[in-house]
Tab-separated table of C-alpha atoms and ligand atoms in Angstrom:
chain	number	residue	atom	x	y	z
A	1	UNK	CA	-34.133	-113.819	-216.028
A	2	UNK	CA	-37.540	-113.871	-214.397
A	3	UNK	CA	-39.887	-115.462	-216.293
A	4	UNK	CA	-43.412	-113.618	-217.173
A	5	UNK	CA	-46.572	-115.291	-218.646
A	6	UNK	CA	-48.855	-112.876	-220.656
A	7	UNK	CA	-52.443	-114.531	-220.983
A	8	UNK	CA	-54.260	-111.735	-223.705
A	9	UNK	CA	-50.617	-111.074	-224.958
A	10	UNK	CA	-51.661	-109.909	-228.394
A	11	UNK	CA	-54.520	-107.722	-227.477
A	12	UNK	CA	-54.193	-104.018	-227.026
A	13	UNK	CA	-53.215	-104.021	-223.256
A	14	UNK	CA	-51.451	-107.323	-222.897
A	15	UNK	CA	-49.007	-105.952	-226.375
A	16	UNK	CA	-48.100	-102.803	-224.626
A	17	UNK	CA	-47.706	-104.906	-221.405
A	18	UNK	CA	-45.415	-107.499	-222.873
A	19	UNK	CA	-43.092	-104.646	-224.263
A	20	UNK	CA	-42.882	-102.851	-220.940
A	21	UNK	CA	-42.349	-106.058	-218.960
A	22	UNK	CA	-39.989	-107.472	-221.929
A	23	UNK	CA	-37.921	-104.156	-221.758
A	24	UNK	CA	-37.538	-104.139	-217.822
A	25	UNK	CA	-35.805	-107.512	-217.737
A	26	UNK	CA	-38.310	-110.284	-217.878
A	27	UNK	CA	-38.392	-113.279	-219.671
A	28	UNK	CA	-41.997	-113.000	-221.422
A	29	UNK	CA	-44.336	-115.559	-222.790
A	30	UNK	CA	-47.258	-113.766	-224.705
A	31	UNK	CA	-50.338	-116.167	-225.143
A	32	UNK	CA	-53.298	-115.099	-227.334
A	33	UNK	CA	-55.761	-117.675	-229.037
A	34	UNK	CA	-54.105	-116.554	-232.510
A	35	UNK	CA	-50.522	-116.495	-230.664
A	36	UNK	CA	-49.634	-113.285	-232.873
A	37	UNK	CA	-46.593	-110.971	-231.786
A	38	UNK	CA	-45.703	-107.629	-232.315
A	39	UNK	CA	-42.993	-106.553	-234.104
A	40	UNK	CA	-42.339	-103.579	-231.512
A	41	UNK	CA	-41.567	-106.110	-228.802
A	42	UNK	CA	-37.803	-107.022	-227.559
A	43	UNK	CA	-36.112	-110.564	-228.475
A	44	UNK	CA	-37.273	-111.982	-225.063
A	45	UNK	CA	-40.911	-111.816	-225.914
A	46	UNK	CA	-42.033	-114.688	-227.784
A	47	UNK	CA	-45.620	-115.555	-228.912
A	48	UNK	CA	-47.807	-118.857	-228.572
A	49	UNK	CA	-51.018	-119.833	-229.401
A	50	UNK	CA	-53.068	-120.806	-226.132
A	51	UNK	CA	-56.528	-121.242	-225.341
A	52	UNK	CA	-56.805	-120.256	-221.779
A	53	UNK	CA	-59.694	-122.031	-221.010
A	54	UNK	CA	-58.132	-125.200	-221.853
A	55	UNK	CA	-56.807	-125.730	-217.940
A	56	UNK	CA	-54.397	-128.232	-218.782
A	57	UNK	CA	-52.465	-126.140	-221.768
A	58	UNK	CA	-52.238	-123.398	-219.445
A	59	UNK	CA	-50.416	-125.488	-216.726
A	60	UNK	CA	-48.571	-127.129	-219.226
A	61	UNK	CA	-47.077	-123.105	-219.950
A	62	UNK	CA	-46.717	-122.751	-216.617
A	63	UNK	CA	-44.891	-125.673	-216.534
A	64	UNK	CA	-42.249	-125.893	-212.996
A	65	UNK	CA	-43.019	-122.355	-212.398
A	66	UNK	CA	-42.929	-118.675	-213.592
A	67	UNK	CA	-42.342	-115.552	-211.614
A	68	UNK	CA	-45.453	-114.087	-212.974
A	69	UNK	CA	-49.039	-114.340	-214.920
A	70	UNK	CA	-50.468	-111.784	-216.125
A	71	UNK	CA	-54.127	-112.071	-217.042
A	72	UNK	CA	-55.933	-109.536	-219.545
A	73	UNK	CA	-58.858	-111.706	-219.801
A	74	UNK	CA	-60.293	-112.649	-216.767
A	75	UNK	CA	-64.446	-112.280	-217.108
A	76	UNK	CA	-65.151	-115.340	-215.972
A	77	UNK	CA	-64.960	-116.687	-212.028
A	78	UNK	CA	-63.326	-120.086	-213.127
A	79	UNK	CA	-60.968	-118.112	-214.676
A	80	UNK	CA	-60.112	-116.396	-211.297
A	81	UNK	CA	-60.100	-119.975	-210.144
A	82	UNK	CA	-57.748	-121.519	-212.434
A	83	UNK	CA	-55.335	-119.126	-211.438
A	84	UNK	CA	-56.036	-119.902	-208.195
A	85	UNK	CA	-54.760	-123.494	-208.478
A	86	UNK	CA	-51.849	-122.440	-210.310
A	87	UNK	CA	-50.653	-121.067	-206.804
A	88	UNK	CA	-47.383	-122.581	-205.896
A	89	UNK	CA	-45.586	-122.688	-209.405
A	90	UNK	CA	-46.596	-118.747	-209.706
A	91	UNK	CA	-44.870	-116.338	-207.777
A	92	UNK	CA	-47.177	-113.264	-208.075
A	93	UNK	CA	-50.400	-112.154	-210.702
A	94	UNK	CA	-51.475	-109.060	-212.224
A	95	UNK	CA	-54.959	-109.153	-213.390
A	96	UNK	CA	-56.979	-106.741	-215.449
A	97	UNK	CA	-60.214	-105.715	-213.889
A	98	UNK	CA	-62.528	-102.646	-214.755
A	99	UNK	CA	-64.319	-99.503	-213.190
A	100	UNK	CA	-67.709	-101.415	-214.277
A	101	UNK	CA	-67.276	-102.768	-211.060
A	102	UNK	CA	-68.416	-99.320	-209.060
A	103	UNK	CA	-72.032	-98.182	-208.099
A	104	UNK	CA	-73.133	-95.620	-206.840
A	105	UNK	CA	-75.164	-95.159	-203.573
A	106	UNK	CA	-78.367	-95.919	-205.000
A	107	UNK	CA	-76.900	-99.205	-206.393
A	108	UNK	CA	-76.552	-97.888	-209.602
A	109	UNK	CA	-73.881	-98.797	-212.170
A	110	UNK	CA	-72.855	-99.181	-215.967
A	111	UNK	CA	-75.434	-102.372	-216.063
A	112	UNK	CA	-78.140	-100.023	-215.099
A	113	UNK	CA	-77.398	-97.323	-217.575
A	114	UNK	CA	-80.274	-98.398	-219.825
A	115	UNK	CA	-82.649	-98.373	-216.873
A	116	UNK	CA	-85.247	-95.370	-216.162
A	117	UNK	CA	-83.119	-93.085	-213.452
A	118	UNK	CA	-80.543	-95.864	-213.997
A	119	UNK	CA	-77.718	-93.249	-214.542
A	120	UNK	CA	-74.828	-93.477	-211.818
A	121	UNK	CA	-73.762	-90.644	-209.579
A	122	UNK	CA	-70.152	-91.614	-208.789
A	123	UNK	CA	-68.117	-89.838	-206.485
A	124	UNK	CA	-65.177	-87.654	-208.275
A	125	UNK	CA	-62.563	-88.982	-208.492
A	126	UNK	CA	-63.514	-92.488	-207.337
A	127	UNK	CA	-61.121	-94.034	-204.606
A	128	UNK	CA	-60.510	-98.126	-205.047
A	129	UNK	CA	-62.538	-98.122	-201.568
A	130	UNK	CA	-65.670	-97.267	-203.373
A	131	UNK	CA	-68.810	-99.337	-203.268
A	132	UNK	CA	-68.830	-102.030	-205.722
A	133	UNK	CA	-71.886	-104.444	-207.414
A	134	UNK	CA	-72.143	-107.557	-205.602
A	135	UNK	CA	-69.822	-110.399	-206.364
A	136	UNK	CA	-71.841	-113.063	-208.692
A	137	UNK	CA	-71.731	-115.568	-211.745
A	138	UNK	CA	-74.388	-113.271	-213.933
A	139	UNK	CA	-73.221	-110.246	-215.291
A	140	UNK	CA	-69.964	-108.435	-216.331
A	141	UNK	CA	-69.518	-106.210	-212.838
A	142	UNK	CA	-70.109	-108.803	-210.534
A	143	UNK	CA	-67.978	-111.274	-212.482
A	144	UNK	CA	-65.098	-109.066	-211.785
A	145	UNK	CA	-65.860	-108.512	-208.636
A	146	UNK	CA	-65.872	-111.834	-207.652
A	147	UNK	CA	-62.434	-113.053	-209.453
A	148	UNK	CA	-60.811	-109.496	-207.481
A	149	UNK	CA	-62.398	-110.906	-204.030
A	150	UNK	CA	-61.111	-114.347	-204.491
A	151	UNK	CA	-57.322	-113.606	-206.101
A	152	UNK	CA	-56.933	-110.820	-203.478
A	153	UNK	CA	-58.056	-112.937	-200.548
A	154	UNK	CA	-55.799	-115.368	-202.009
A	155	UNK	CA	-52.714	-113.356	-200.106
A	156	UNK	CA	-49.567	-114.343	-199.932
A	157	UNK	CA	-50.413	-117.663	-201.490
A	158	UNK	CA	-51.001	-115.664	-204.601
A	159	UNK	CA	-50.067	-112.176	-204.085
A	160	UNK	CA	-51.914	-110.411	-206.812
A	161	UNK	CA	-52.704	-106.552	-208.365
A	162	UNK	CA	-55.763	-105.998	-209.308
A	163	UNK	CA	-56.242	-103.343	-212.026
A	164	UNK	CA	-59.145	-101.522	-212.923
A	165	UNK	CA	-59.028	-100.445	-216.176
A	166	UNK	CA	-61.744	-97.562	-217.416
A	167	UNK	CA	-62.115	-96.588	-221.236
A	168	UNK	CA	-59.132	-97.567	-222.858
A	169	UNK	CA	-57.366	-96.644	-225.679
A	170	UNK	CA	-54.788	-97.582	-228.012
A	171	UNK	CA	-53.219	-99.055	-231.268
A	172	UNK	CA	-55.258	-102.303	-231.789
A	173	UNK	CA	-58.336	-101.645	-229.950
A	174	UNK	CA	-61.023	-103.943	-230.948
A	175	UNK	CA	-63.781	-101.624	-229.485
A	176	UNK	CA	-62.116	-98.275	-230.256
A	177	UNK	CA	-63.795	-95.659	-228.857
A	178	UNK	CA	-62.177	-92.825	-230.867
A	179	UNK	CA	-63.203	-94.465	-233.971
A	180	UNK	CA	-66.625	-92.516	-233.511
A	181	UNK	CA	-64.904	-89.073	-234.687
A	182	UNK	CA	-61.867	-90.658	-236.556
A	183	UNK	CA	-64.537	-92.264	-239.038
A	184	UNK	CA	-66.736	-89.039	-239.122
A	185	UNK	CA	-64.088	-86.926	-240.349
A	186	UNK	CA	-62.706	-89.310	-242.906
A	187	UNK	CA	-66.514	-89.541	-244.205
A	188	UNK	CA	-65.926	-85.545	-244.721
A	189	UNK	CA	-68.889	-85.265	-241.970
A	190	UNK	CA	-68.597	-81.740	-241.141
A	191	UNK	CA	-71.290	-81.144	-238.208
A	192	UNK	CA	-71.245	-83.259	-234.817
A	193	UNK	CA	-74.095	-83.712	-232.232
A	194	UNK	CA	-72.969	-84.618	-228.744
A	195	UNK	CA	-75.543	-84.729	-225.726
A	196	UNK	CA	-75.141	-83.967	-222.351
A	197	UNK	CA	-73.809	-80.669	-223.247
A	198	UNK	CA	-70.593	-82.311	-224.740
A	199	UNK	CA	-69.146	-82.526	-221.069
A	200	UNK	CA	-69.246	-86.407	-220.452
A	201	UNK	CA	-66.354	-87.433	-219.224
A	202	UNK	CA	-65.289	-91.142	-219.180
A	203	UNK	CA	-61.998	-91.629	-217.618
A	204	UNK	CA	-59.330	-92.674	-220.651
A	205	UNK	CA	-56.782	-95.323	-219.668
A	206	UNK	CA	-53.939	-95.432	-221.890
A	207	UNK	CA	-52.413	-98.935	-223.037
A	208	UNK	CA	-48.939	-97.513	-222.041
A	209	UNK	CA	-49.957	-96.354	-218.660
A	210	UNK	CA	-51.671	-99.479	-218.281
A	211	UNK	CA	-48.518	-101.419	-218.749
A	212	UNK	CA	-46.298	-99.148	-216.772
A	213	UNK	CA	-48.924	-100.355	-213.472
A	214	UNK	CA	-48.630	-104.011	-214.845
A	215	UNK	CA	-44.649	-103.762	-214.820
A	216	UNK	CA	-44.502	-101.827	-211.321
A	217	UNK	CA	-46.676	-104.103	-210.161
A	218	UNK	CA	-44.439	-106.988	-211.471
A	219	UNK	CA	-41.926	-105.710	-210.110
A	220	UNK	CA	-43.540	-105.213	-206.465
A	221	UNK	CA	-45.860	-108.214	-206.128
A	222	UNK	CA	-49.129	-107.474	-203.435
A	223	UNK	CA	-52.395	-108.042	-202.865
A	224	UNK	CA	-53.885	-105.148	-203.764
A	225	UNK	CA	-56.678	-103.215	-205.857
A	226	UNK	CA	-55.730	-100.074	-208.119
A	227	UNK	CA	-57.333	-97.779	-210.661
A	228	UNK	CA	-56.292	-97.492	-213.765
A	229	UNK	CA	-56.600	-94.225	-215.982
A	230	UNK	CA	-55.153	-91.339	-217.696
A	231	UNK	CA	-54.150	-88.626	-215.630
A	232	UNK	CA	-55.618	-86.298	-217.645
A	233	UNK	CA	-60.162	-86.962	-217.818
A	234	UNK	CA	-61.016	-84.700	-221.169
A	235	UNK	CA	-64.823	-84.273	-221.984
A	236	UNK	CA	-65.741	-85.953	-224.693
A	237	UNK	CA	-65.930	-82.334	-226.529
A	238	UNK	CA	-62.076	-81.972	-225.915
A	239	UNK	CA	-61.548	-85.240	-227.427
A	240	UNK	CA	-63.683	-84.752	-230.022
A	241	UNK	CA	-61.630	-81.548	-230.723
A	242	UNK	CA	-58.339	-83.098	-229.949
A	243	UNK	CA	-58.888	-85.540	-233.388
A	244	UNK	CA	-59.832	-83.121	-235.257
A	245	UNK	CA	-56.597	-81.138	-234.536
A	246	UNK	CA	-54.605	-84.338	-234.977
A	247	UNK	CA	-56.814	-85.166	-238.386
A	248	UNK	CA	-56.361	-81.660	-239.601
A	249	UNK	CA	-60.147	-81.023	-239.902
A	250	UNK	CA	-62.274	-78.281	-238.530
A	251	UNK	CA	-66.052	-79.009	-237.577
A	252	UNK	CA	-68.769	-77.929	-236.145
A	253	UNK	CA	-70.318	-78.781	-233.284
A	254	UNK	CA	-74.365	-78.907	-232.057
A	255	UNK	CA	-74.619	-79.233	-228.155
A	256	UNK	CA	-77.645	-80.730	-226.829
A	257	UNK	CA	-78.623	-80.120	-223.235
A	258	UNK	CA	-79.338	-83.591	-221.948
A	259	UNK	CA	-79.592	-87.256	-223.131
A	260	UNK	CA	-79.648	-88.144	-226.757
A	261	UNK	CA	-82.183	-86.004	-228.576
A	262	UNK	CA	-83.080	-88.967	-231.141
A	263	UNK	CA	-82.292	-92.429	-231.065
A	264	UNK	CA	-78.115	-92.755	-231.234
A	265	UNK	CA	-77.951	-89.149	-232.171
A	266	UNK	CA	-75.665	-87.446	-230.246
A	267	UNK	CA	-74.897	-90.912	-228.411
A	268	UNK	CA	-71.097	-91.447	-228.159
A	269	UNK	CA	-68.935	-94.219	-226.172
A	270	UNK	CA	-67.818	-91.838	-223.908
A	271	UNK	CA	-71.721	-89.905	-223.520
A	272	UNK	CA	-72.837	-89.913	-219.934
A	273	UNK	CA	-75.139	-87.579	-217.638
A	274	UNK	CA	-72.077	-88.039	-215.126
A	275	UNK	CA	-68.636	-87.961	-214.667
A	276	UNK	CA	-66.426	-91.353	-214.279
A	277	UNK	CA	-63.419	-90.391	-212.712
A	278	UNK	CA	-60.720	-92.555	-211.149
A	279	UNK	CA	-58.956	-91.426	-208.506
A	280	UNK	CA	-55.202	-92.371	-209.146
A	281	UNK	CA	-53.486	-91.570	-206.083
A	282	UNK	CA	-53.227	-95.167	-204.173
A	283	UNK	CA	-51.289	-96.233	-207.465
A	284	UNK	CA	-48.893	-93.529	-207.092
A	285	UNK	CA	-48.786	-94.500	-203.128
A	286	UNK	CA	-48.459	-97.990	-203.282
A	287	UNK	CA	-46.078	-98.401	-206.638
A	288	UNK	CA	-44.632	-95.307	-207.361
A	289	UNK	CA	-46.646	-94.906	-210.132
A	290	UNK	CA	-45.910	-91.884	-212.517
A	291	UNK	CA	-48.128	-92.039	-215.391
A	292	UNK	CA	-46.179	-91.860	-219.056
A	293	UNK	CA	-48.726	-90.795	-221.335
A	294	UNK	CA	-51.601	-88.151	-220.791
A	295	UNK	CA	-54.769	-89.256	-223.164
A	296	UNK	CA	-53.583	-85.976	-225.428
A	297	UNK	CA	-50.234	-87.375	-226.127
A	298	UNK	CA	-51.065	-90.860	-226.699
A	299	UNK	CA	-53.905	-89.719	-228.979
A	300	UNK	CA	-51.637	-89.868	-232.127
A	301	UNK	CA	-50.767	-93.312	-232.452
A	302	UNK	CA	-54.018	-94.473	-232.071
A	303	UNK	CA	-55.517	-92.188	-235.073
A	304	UNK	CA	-52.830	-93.382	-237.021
A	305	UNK	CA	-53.882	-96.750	-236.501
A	306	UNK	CA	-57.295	-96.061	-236.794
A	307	UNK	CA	-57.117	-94.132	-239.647
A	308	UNK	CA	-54.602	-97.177	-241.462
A	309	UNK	CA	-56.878	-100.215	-240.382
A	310	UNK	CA	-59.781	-98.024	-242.017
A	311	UNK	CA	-57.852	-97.756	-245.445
A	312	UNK	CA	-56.645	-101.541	-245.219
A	313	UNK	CA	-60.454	-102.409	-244.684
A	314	UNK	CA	-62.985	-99.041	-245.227
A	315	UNK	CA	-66.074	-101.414	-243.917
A	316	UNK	CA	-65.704	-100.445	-240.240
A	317	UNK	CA	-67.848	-103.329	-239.548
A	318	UNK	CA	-65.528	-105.728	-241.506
A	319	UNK	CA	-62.308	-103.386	-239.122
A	320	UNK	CA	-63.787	-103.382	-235.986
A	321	UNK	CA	-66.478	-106.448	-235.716
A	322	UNK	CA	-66.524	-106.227	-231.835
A	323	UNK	CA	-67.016	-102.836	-231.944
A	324	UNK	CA	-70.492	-103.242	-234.148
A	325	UNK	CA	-71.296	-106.006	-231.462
A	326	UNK	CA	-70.461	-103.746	-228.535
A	327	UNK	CA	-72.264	-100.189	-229.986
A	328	UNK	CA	-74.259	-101.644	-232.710
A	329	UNK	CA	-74.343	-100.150	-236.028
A	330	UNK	CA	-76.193	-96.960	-234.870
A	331	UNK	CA	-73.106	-95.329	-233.912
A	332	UNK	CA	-72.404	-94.290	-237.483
A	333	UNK	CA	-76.307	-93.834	-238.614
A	334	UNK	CA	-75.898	-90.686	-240.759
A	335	UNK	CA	-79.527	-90.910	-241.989
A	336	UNK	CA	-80.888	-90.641	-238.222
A	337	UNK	CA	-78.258	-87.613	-237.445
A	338	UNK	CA	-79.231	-85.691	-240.793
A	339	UNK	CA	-82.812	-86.101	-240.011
A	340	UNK	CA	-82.256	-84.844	-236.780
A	341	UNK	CA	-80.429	-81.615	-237.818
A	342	UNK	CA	-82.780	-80.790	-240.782
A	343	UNK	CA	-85.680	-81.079	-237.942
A	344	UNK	CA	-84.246	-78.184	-236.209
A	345	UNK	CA	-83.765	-76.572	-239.026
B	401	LIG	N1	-61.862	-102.060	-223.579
B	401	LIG	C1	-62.114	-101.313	-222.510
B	401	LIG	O1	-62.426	-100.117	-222.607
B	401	LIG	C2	-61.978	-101.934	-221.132
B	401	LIG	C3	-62.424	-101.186	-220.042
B	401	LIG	C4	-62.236	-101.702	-218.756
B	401	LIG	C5	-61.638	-102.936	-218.596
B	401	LIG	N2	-61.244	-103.658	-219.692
B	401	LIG	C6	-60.646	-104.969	-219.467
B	401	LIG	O2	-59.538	-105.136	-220.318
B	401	LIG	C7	-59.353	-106.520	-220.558
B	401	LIG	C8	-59.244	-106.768	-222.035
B	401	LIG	O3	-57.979	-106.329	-222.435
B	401	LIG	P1	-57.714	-105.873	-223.932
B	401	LIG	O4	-58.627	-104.732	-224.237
B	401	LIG	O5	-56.263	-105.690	-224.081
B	401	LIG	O6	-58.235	-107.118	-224.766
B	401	LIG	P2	-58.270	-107.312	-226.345
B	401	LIG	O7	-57.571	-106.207	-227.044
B	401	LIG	O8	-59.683	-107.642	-226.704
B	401	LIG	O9	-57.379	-108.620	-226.529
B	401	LIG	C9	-57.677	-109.824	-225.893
B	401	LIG	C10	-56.483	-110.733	-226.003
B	401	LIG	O10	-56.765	-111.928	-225.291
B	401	LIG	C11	-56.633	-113.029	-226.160
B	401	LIG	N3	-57.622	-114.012	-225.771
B	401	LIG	C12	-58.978	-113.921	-225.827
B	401	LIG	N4	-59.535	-115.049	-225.368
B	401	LIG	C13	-58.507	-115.862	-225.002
B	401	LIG	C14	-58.439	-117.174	-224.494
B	401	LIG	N5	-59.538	-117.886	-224.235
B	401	LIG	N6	-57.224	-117.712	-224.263
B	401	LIG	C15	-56.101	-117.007	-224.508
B	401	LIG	N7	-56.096	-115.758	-225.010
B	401	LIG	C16	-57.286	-115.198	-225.257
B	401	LIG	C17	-56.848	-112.496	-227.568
B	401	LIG	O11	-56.221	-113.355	-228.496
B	401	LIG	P3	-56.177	-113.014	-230.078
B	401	LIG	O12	-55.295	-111.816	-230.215
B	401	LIG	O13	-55.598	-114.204	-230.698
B	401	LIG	O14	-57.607	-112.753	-230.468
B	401	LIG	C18	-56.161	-111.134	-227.434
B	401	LIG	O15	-54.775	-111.283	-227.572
B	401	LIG	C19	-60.554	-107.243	-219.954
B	401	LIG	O16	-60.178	-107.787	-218.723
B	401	LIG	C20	-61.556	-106.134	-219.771
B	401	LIG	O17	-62.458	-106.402	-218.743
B	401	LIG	C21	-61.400	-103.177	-220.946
C-alpha cells in the first residue's frame, strides 16, 4: 500500500481527508498535536501525536520515505521549507492554501477589509490565475503565497497541489461559521439583521469536497494551484434560511442596505459588500474533479454537530474558543442587536 502522511489529521479538513485517502487505498498516518482519530475512519488510518514544528519528529515520521504528505497547516514559510527538505523521501504533497491569497486590482484583499474603501472587487468567479498579495513573512495572504511559490517551483523535485480553500465548513470546525444562526435559533432569537442586503456571498468549501481534491490529487501528483469550493455559492440569506429549514424554525428577517448599521449588528462571517467566488473549472480540468457535496446537502451534519457540541458545552465561548478569538464576542451581542431594532422602531 502507498503510504500517506496527514500533518492537521484531526482537524476538520485533514479528518475528512484521511477517510477519503484511507478509503481509496492508502496507507495513512494522521498527525495532530493531540494525535486524536476519528472513529469514522478505516483500519489503515492510525493517529499520532506530532508537533510539526519540531523538524526532526517530522522526519523521523517520514522516516525512508512515504508516497505522500499532506499538509493542512502550512501558515508559516519555514513550514513550506521543511517540506521542502523532505524532498527525496516524499514522492508528491498536497498542501492547503486559501482564497485570502487574491486581491483585487486596486490591491485590495481580505487584510484590507477593515480599511476605508478597503473592500475587494474580485472578479466572478475567480480563476487560480488571478492576482495575488505579494509573497512575504508578515501577514496571513502573503504567507501563503510564498509557501505556494516555493513548493510549486519546487517541480518535479516535489511535485505538489496547491489548494485554496475559501469558507469552509464541516463537523469539527473550530471557527464555524454557521454557528452564527445555529446559536440564534437555539437562543429562540426570532428576528435576524443581515447587511448588505443579505446577498453576501462567501464561497463555502465543503470538508468532503475538500478531501475528494486532496485524494485526486494524491492520486495524480503535479505542480499545480486549484480552488477549492462548493459548487453551489448561496447568499448568506439562503444559508441563513437553509438552517432554519434544517432547525425547524421560522424567523424573520430585517435587510439592511449596506454595511453594518451598528457596530456587529447585522455583521456575519460570511457579510461582504462583494461577492467571493471561486471559479472551479481548472479542478475539474486538471483532476477530474466532480464535486460530492453541494453546501445544501452537507449542511446537515454540520448542524448536528453544532447543535450537539452546544448541548455538551452551552458556553459557545468554552465550544468554540477560536471562534471568539477569530470574530470576537460581538458576534452573539444580543443587547447591541435589540437596541438596534427598538431604534427603528
Ligand atoms: N477555516 C477556514 O474557513 C479556512 C479558509 C481557507 C483556508 N483555510 C486553511 O485550512 C487549513 C486549516 O485546516 P483545518 O480547518 O482543517 O484546521 P483545523 O480544523 O483548525 O485543525 C488543525 C489540525 O492541525 C493540527 N495541528 C495544529 N498545529 C499543529 C502542529 N504544530 N503540528 C501538528 N499538527 C498541528 C491540529 O491538531 P489538534 O487536533 O491536536 O489540535 C488539528 O488536527 C489552513 O491551512 C488554513 O489556511 C481555512
Amino acid at each position: 500500500m502507498k503510504k500517506a502522511l496527514v500533518i492537521g489529521g484531526a482537524g476538520q479538513i485533514g479528518r475528512a481527508a484521511v477517510g477519503a485517502l484511507a478509503r481509496d487505498g492508502w496507507d495513512v498516518t494522521a498527525a495532530s498535536l493531540s494525535g486524536r482519530s476519528d472513529p469514522h475512519w478505516p483500519g489503515e488510518a492510525r493517529a499520532v501525536a506530532l508537533d510539526r514544528d519540531d523538524d526532526a519528529a517530522l522526519a523521523a515520521l517520514v522516516g525512508d520515505g512515504v508516497d505522500l504528505v499532506v499538509d493542512m497547516v502550512a501558515f508559516e514559510p519555514r513550514h513550506g521549507r521543511q517540506l521542502a527538505a523532505l524532498a527525496g523521501r516524499v514522492g508528491s504533497a498536497v498542501v492547503i492554501s486559501s482564497c485570502s491569497v487574491y486581491e483585487d486590482e486596486k490591491g485590495r484583499g481580505f487584510a484590507t477589509q477593515g480599511e476605508p474603501d478597503g473592500m475587494p472587487v474580485y472578479p466572478v468567479p475567480m480563476p487560480e490565475s488571478w492576482r495575488t498579495v505579494a509573497a512575504g513573512d508578515e501577514g496571513y495572504g502573503p504567507r501563503k503565497v510564498l509557501i505556494e511559490q516555493e513548493l510549486t517551483g519546487l517541480g518535479e523535485r516535489l511535485p505538489t497541489t496547491v489548494i485554496r480553500a475559501a469558507a469552509v465548513h464541516g463537523p469539527h470546525c473550530r471557527t464555524p461559521r454557521e454557528l452564527y444562526f445555529v446559536k440564534r435559533n437555539l437562543d429562540g432569537r426570532r428576528t435576524r439583521v443581515l447587511s448588505y442586503g443579505g446577498t453576501s456571498r462567501f464561497h463555502p468549501s465543503s470538508v468532503r469536497n475538500l478531501a475528494e481534491l486532496v485524494r485526486l490529487a494524491a492520486a495524480r501528483p503535479g505542480s499545480r494551484i486549484l480552488n477549492g469550493a462548493d459548487p453551489d455559492c448561496p447568499t448568506v440569506a439562503e444559508i441563513g434560511a437553509a438552517i432554519d429549514g434544517l432547525m425547524g424554525v421560522e424567523t424573520e428577517t430585517v435587510l439592511v442596505d449596506g454595511g453594518p448599521p451598528a457596530p456587529m449588528v447585522g455583521d456575519t462571517p460570511w457579510s461582504m459588500p462583494n461577492p467571493v467566488e471561486m471559479d472551479m473549472s481548472a479542478a475539474r480540468a486538471e483532476l477530474g474533479y466532480e464535486p460530492v457535496t453541494t453546501y445544501a446537502q452537507a449542511l446537515p451534519e454540520t448542524v448536528e454537530w453544532l447543535t450537539a457540541r452546544l448541548r455538551e458545552e452551552p458556553d459557545w465561548t468554552v465550544a468554540f474558543p477560536k471562534m471568539a478569538a477569530s470574530y470576537t464576542t460581538g458576534i452573539f451581542d444580543y443587547a447591541g442587536e435589540d437596541a438596534w431594532l427598538a431604534s427603528r422602531g
